[in-house]
Amino acid sequence: MLANKVASGMSKGFHSRNDLMNKILLALAITFSSALQAAPIQEEVFVLGPQPELLKELVGHADITVDHLDSHGFEVYGPKGLSKWLDQRGVSYYDLKDARKDIDWTNYPSYEQIKAKLEEFASKYPQIVRLVSIGKTVRGRELWVLKISDNVAVDEIEPEFKYISSMHGDEITGRELTIRLVDEMLKKYGTDSQSTDLINNTEIFVMPSMNPDGSELRQRANANGQDLNRNFPEAVRNDPNNAAGRQPETQAIMAWQASRNISLSANFHGGAVVANYPWDAKYERHPFDGLLQTISLEYANLNPEMRSSSEFSRGITNGADWYVLYGGMQDWSYIWHNDLQITVELSDSKWPNYADIPRFYTSNRDSMIRYMELAHQGAGIKLANRQATGRVEVLNAQGASLGSYGFQRGEFYKILPPGSYTFKVESAGERRNVSVKVEESRVSPDGNYIAL
Ligand SMILES: [Zn+2]
C-alpha cells in the first residue's frame, strides 16, 4: 500500500521532467516493493550537496534507503537503475562501492571467531553469562545474544536493558565495541563496583551482530539485499505488529523482544557520530522528548568527539529532524514494547582500520556504561503471579496521563524522568493506584519495583 501511495505521489512530477528512468524506477517499485520487501539494494551512491527537493522525493520510497545526511550530502541505496535515474536528473554523486575499495578489512574477526569469543565468555563466566541464539540469518548463521546478569539462569525481576549492533552489516564499529565492553565488565565483575552493581541488578542483553551475513558480505543489507532498519512494522503506515513476511533477522528480534520486558536499549550504527532519538518516522515530538534528549546527552556528553560535533548540536539529534525513515527498529521498540531506544552512530568511517578500534572504545566506553545505568531510572511493579497480564496507565504528579502500557509475565517497568507518578494498574479485573517515585538513575538492588 505504501508503495502505491508513494508511487502516486512521485508520479506528479513526471510530466514536467519527462524522465524515462523515473518510469523504470517506478516500474521496479510497483513490481517488487511492498512495506515488507523492497527491491534488493544493488546500487549505493553518495549524493553531493543539500538537494532538499530530491531528498523529499526519495525519503519514503519503499525501494530507496536514504541515510547519513550531513553537510556534504547523503547516502542513497536502491535497486538497479538508481544511478541512471540520478544521471538523468543531473544529480552529482559518487559510487559508494568505489569508495569502499579503500577500506582495509584486515584483522577483523570473522563470524566464526566472534562466535568463539562469545562462547568463551559463557564458558569462563557461567554464573553471569549465558549465550543464546534467538534465530538464524538468511544464510543460516546464528543470531547470538549474551545475557549478562547474576543468577543468569534465572529470569529475575530486574530492569532489562539491551545493546544491539551492526544491523547494517558494514557498520562494524559497534560489534567490536560491544564485545570489548562485555569483556571489560566481566573481567571487572567482583572487583569494580560499577560493573558489579550493573550485573547484579540488571538483566543485560548484548547482541554484537544483528546482521552477520551482511558483515561477512561487507554490505549494509542482509543476504536478501534488504535494509533491516527499514523492515520493522511501522506505526505511521498503520502496519500491524506482525512478523509474517519480514526478514528472518527482523522476525528473530520481534519474537525475542516479545519474550522479554526490556525498557531501555540502544542500537549501534556507523557513518556519523551522533546519538539519534525517536521519532524517526514523524516530526511530531515523542511524549518523552525531554527524557530522550536527556538520555541521549548522557551518552554524548561522555564522548568527546560526539559532544563537540560540528554536524550536530551537542552531539544529539531527533531522528526525523535529521531525515525521516520508515520501518526502523527504534520507533517500533517503543511503540509496541515500551522500550525506549536510541540509535548511536559511533564512527564517521563505517568500517575503520582495525587499529583504530581501541581508540573508539576509549571514547565510547564511559558512555556505554553510563547509558546502561539509566536502565535503573524508572519504576516498576511486580505481581505475585508471574503469569499476570494487564495494563498500567502512568500519571504525572498533576494527574495528567503519560500513556497506557500493556504488560505481561507479572512485571512492568518504565523509564521515567525523576519525579512522582501514579501507576493505575489493571490486572485480572482488579484496579489499584500505586504511588511511585523516580530518582536520578542509580543502580538499586531492588530495581525500584513495588510488589503488588
Ligand atoms: Zn546504520
Short mmCIF file of N, CA and C in Angstrom, two decimals, residues 56-138:
data_model
loop_
_atom_site.label_atom_id
_atom_site.label_comp_id
_atom_site.label_asym_id
_atom_site.label_seq_id
_atom_site.Cartn_x
_atom_site.Cartn_y
_atom_site.Cartn_z
N LYS A 56 13.39 14.93 -0.38
CA LYS A 56 11.97 14.79 -0.06
C LYS A 56 11.33 13.68 -0.91
N GLU A 57 11.74 13.64 -2.17
CA GLU A 57 11.16 12.67 -3.09
C GLU A 57 11.61 11.24 -2.76
N LEU A 58 12.87 11.11 -2.34
CA LEU A 58 13.42 9.77 -2.12
C LEU A 58 12.99 9.17 -0.78
N VAL A 59 12.90 10.03 0.22
CA VAL A 59 12.53 9.54 1.55
C VAL A 59 11.13 8.95 1.49
N GLY A 60 10.96 7.79 1.98
CA GLY A 60 9.63 7.20 2.00
C GLY A 60 9.34 6.32 0.80
N HIS A 61 10.20 6.40 -0.24
CA HIS A 61 10.03 5.48 -1.36
C HIS A 61 10.43 4.08 -0.86
N ALA A 62 9.55 3.12 -1.08
CA ALA A 62 9.76 1.80 -0.47
C ALA A 62 11.05 1.12 -0.94
N ASP A 63 11.54 1.46 -2.12
CA ASP A 63 12.74 0.80 -2.63
C ASP A 63 14.02 1.60 -2.40
N ILE A 64 13.89 2.74 -1.75
CA ILE A 64 15.05 3.62 -1.58
C ILE A 64 15.34 3.79 -0.10
N THR A 65 16.61 3.65 0.25
CA THR A 65 17.04 3.99 1.59
C THR A 65 17.89 5.24 1.51
N VAL A 66 17.54 6.23 2.29
CA VAL A 66 18.38 7.42 2.45
C VAL A 66 19.04 7.32 3.81
N ASP A 67 20.31 7.65 3.90
CA ASP A 67 20.99 7.54 5.19
C ASP A 67 22.08 8.61 5.30
N HIS A 68 22.41 8.92 6.57
CA HIS A 68 23.58 9.73 6.88
C HIS A 68 23.65 11.04 6.14
N LEU A 69 22.61 11.81 6.29
CA LEU A 69 22.60 13.16 5.75
C LEU A 69 23.60 14.02 6.53
N ASP A 70 24.48 14.70 5.84
CA ASP A 70 25.34 15.67 6.53
C ASP A 70 25.55 16.89 5.63
N SER A 71 26.47 17.75 6.01
CA SER A 71 26.63 19.00 5.27
C SER A 71 27.18 18.76 3.86
N HIS A 72 27.70 17.54 3.58
CA HIS A 72 28.22 17.26 2.24
C HIS A 72 27.18 16.63 1.32
N GLY A 73 26.16 16.01 1.89
CA GLY A 73 25.16 15.32 1.07
C GLY A 73 24.55 14.16 1.84
N PHE A 74 24.19 13.10 1.14
CA PHE A 74 23.59 11.96 1.83
C PHE A 74 23.76 10.68 1.01
N GLU A 75 23.67 9.53 1.70
CA GLU A 75 23.77 8.23 1.04
C GLU A 75 22.40 7.83 0.49
N VAL A 76 22.42 7.19 -0.68
CA VAL A 76 21.18 6.64 -1.23
C VAL A 76 21.45 5.20 -1.67
N TYR A 77 20.60 4.29 -1.23
CA TYR A 77 20.69 2.87 -1.59
C TYR A 77 19.41 2.50 -2.34
N GLY A 78 19.57 1.76 -3.43
CA GLY A 78 18.36 1.41 -4.17
C GLY A 78 18.61 0.33 -5.20
N PRO A 79 17.58 -0.01 -5.97
CA PRO A 79 17.70 -1.07 -6.97
C PRO A 79 18.48 -0.62 -8.19
N LYS A 80 18.71 -1.54 -9.08
CA LYS A 80 19.38 -1.24 -10.35
C LYS A 80 18.61 -0.14 -11.07
N GLY A 81 19.32 0.82 -11.62
CA GLY A 81 18.65 1.93 -12.29
C GLY A 81 18.75 3.23 -11.50
N LEU A 82 19.13 3.10 -10.22
CA LEU A 82 19.20 4.29 -9.36
C LEU A 82 20.18 5.33 -9.91
N SER A 83 21.41 4.87 -10.26
CA SER A 83 22.41 5.87 -10.69
C SER A 83 22.04 6.48 -12.04
N LYS A 84 21.45 5.68 -12.94
CA LYS A 84 21.00 6.22 -14.23
C LYS A 84 19.91 7.27 -14.01
N TRP A 85 19.04 6.95 -13.08
CA TRP A 85 17.94 7.87 -12.75
C TRP A 85 18.51 9.20 -12.24
N LEU A 86 19.55 9.11 -11.39
CA LEU A 86 20.19 10.33 -10.89
C LEU A 86 20.91 11.07 -12.02
N ASP A 87 21.56 10.28 -12.93
CA ASP A 87 22.24 10.89 -14.09
C ASP A 87 21.26 11.73 -14.90
N GLN A 88 20.11 11.14 -15.15
CA GLN A 88 19.08 11.81 -15.96
C GLN A 88 18.70 13.16 -15.37
N ARG A 89 18.77 13.25 -14.07
CA ARG A 89 18.36 14.49 -13.41
C ARG A 89 19.53 15.42 -13.16
N GLY A 90 20.71 15.00 -13.63
CA GLY A 90 21.89 15.85 -13.47
C GLY A 90 22.36 15.97 -12.03
N VAL A 91 22.07 14.96 -11.23
CA VAL A 91 22.48 14.99 -9.82
C VAL A 91 23.94 14.55 -9.70
N SER A 92 24.72 15.27 -8.91
CA SER A 92 26.12 14.87 -8.67
C SER A 92 26.18 13.85 -7.54
N TYR A 93 26.93 12.80 -7.78
CA TYR A 93 27.05 11.77 -6.75
C TYR A 93 28.33 10.99 -7.02
N TYR A 94 28.76 10.22 -6.03
CA TYR A 94 29.81 9.23 -6.29
C TYR A 94 29.36 7.87 -5.82
N ASP A 95 29.99 6.84 -6.38
CA ASP A 95 29.59 5.47 -6.09
C ASP A 95 30.23 5.01 -4.79
N LEU A 96 29.40 4.59 -3.84
CA LEU A 96 29.94 4.15 -2.55
C LEU A 96 30.72 2.85 -2.67
N LYS A 97 30.39 2.05 -3.70
CA LYS A 97 31.14 0.80 -3.88
C LYS A 97 32.58 1.11 -4.28
N ASP A 98 32.78 2.16 -5.08
CA ASP A 98 34.15 2.58 -5.43
C ASP A 98 34.88 3.06 -4.18
N ALA A 99 34.16 3.87 -3.38
CA ALA A 99 34.79 4.44 -2.18
C ALA A 99 35.22 3.32 -1.23
N ARG A 100 34.49 2.21 -1.26
CA ARG A 100 34.81 1.10 -0.35
C ARG A 100 36.10 0.38 -0.70
N LYS A 101 36.59 0.59 -1.93
CA LYS A 101 37.83 -0.08 -2.32
C LYS A 101 39.00 0.31 -1.43
N ASP A 102 38.90 1.49 -0.80
CA ASP A 102 40.00 1.96 0.06
C ASP A 102 39.95 1.35 1.46
N ILE A 103 38.88 0.65 1.77
CA ILE A 103 38.74 0.14 3.14
C ILE A 103 39.72 -1.01 3.39
N ASP A 104 40.32 -0.96 4.56
CA ASP A 104 41.22 -2.03 4.98
C ASP A 104 40.41 -2.99 5.86
N TRP A 105 40.12 -4.16 5.31
CA TRP A 105 39.27 -5.12 6.02
C TRP A 105 40.09 -6.02 6.95
N THR A 106 41.38 -5.92 6.87
CA THR A 106 42.22 -6.92 7.55
C THR A 106 42.13 -6.83 9.07
N ASN A 107 42.38 -7.96 9.68
CA ASN A 107 42.46 -8.14 11.13
C ASN A 107 41.11 -8.22 11.83
N TYR A 108 40.02 -7.88 11.16
CA TYR A 108 38.71 -8.01 11.80
C TYR A 108 38.38 -9.49 11.99
N PRO A 109 37.79 -9.82 13.14
CA PRO A 109 37.43 -11.23 13.34
C PRO A 109 36.30 -11.66 12.40
N SER A 110 36.30 -12.92 12.06
CA SER A 110 35.24 -13.49 11.22
C SER A 110 34.04 -13.83 12.11
N TYR A 111 32.95 -14.21 11.47
CA TYR A 111 31.77 -14.68 12.21
C TYR A 111 32.16 -15.83 13.15
N GLU A 112 32.96 -16.77 12.66
CA GLU A 112 33.36 -17.92 13.48
C GLU A 112 34.20 -17.48 14.67
N GLN A 113 35.08 -16.52 14.44
CA GLN A 113 35.92 -16.03 15.54
C GLN A 113 35.10 -15.27 16.59
N ILE A 114 34.11 -14.52 16.12
CA ILE A 114 33.21 -13.82 17.04
C ILE A 114 32.44 -14.85 17.88
N LYS A 115 31.95 -15.86 17.20
CA LYS A 115 31.20 -16.92 17.89
C LYS A 115 32.07 -17.55 18.98
N ALA A 116 33.32 -17.84 18.64
CA ALA A 116 34.24 -18.45 19.60
C ALA A 116 34.46 -17.53 20.80
N LYS A 117 34.56 -16.25 20.54
CA LYS A 117 34.77 -15.27 21.62
C LYS A 117 33.56 -15.26 22.56
N LEU A 118 32.35 -15.26 21.98
CA LEU A 118 31.13 -15.24 22.80
C LEU A 118 31.01 -16.53 23.61
N GLU A 119 31.38 -17.65 22.99
CA GLU A 119 31.35 -18.93 23.72
C GLU A 119 32.35 -18.92 24.87
N GLU A 120 33.47 -18.28 24.64
CA GLU A 120 34.50 -18.19 25.68
C GLU A 120 33.96 -17.40 26.89
N PHE A 121 33.25 -16.29 26.62
CA PHE A 121 32.65 -15.54 27.74
C PHE A 121 31.73 -16.45 28.55
N ALA A 122 30.88 -17.19 27.84
CA ALA A 122 29.88 -18.03 28.52
C ALA A 122 30.55 -19.15 29.31
N SER A 123 31.64 -19.71 28.78
CA SER A 123 32.26 -20.84 29.50
C SER A 123 33.15 -20.35 30.64
N LYS A 124 33.70 -19.15 30.50
CA LYS A 124 34.57 -18.60 31.54
C LYS A 124 33.79 -18.05 32.73
N TYR A 125 32.60 -17.53 32.43
CA TYR A 125 31.79 -16.90 33.49
C TYR A 125 30.38 -17.49 33.50
N PRO A 126 30.26 -18.78 33.76
CA PRO A 126 28.95 -19.43 33.62
C PRO A 126 27.89 -18.90 34.59
N GLN A 127 28.33 -18.33 35.73
CA GLN A 127 27.35 -17.82 36.70
C GLN A 127 26.67 -16.54 36.22
N ILE A 128 27.35 -15.79 35.36
CA ILE A 128 26.82 -14.46 35.00
C ILE A 128 26.64 -14.26 33.49
N VAL A 129 27.01 -15.26 32.69
CA VAL A 129 26.86 -15.10 31.24
C VAL A 129 26.17 -16.31 30.64
N ARG A 130 25.25 -16.03 29.76
CA ARG A 130 24.59 -17.09 29.02
C ARG A 130 24.56 -16.67 27.55
N LEU A 131 24.92 -17.58 26.69
CA LEU A 131 24.90 -17.29 25.25
C LEU A 131 23.71 -18.02 24.64
N VAL A 132 22.84 -17.27 23.98
CA VAL A 132 21.70 -17.91 23.32
C VAL A 132 21.60 -17.42 21.88
N SER A 133 21.08 -18.29 21.03
CA SER A 133 20.76 -17.86 19.67
C SER A 133 19.26 -17.58 19.63
N ILE A 134 18.91 -16.41 19.09
CA ILE A 134 17.48 -16.06 19.03
C ILE A 134 16.90 -16.34 17.64
N GLY A 135 17.71 -16.95 16.78
CA GLY A 135 17.21 -17.28 15.44
C GLY A 135 18.35 -17.41 14.47
N LYS A 136 18.01 -17.55 13.22
CA LYS A 136 19.03 -17.73 12.18
C LYS A 136 18.88 -16.67 11.10
N THR A 137 20.00 -16.36 10.47
CA THR A 137 20.00 -15.39 9.36
C THR A 137 19.53 -16.08 8.08
N VAL A 138 19.46 -15.31 7.00
CA VAL A 138 19.12 -15.85 5.67
C VAL A 138 20.07 -17.01 5.31
#
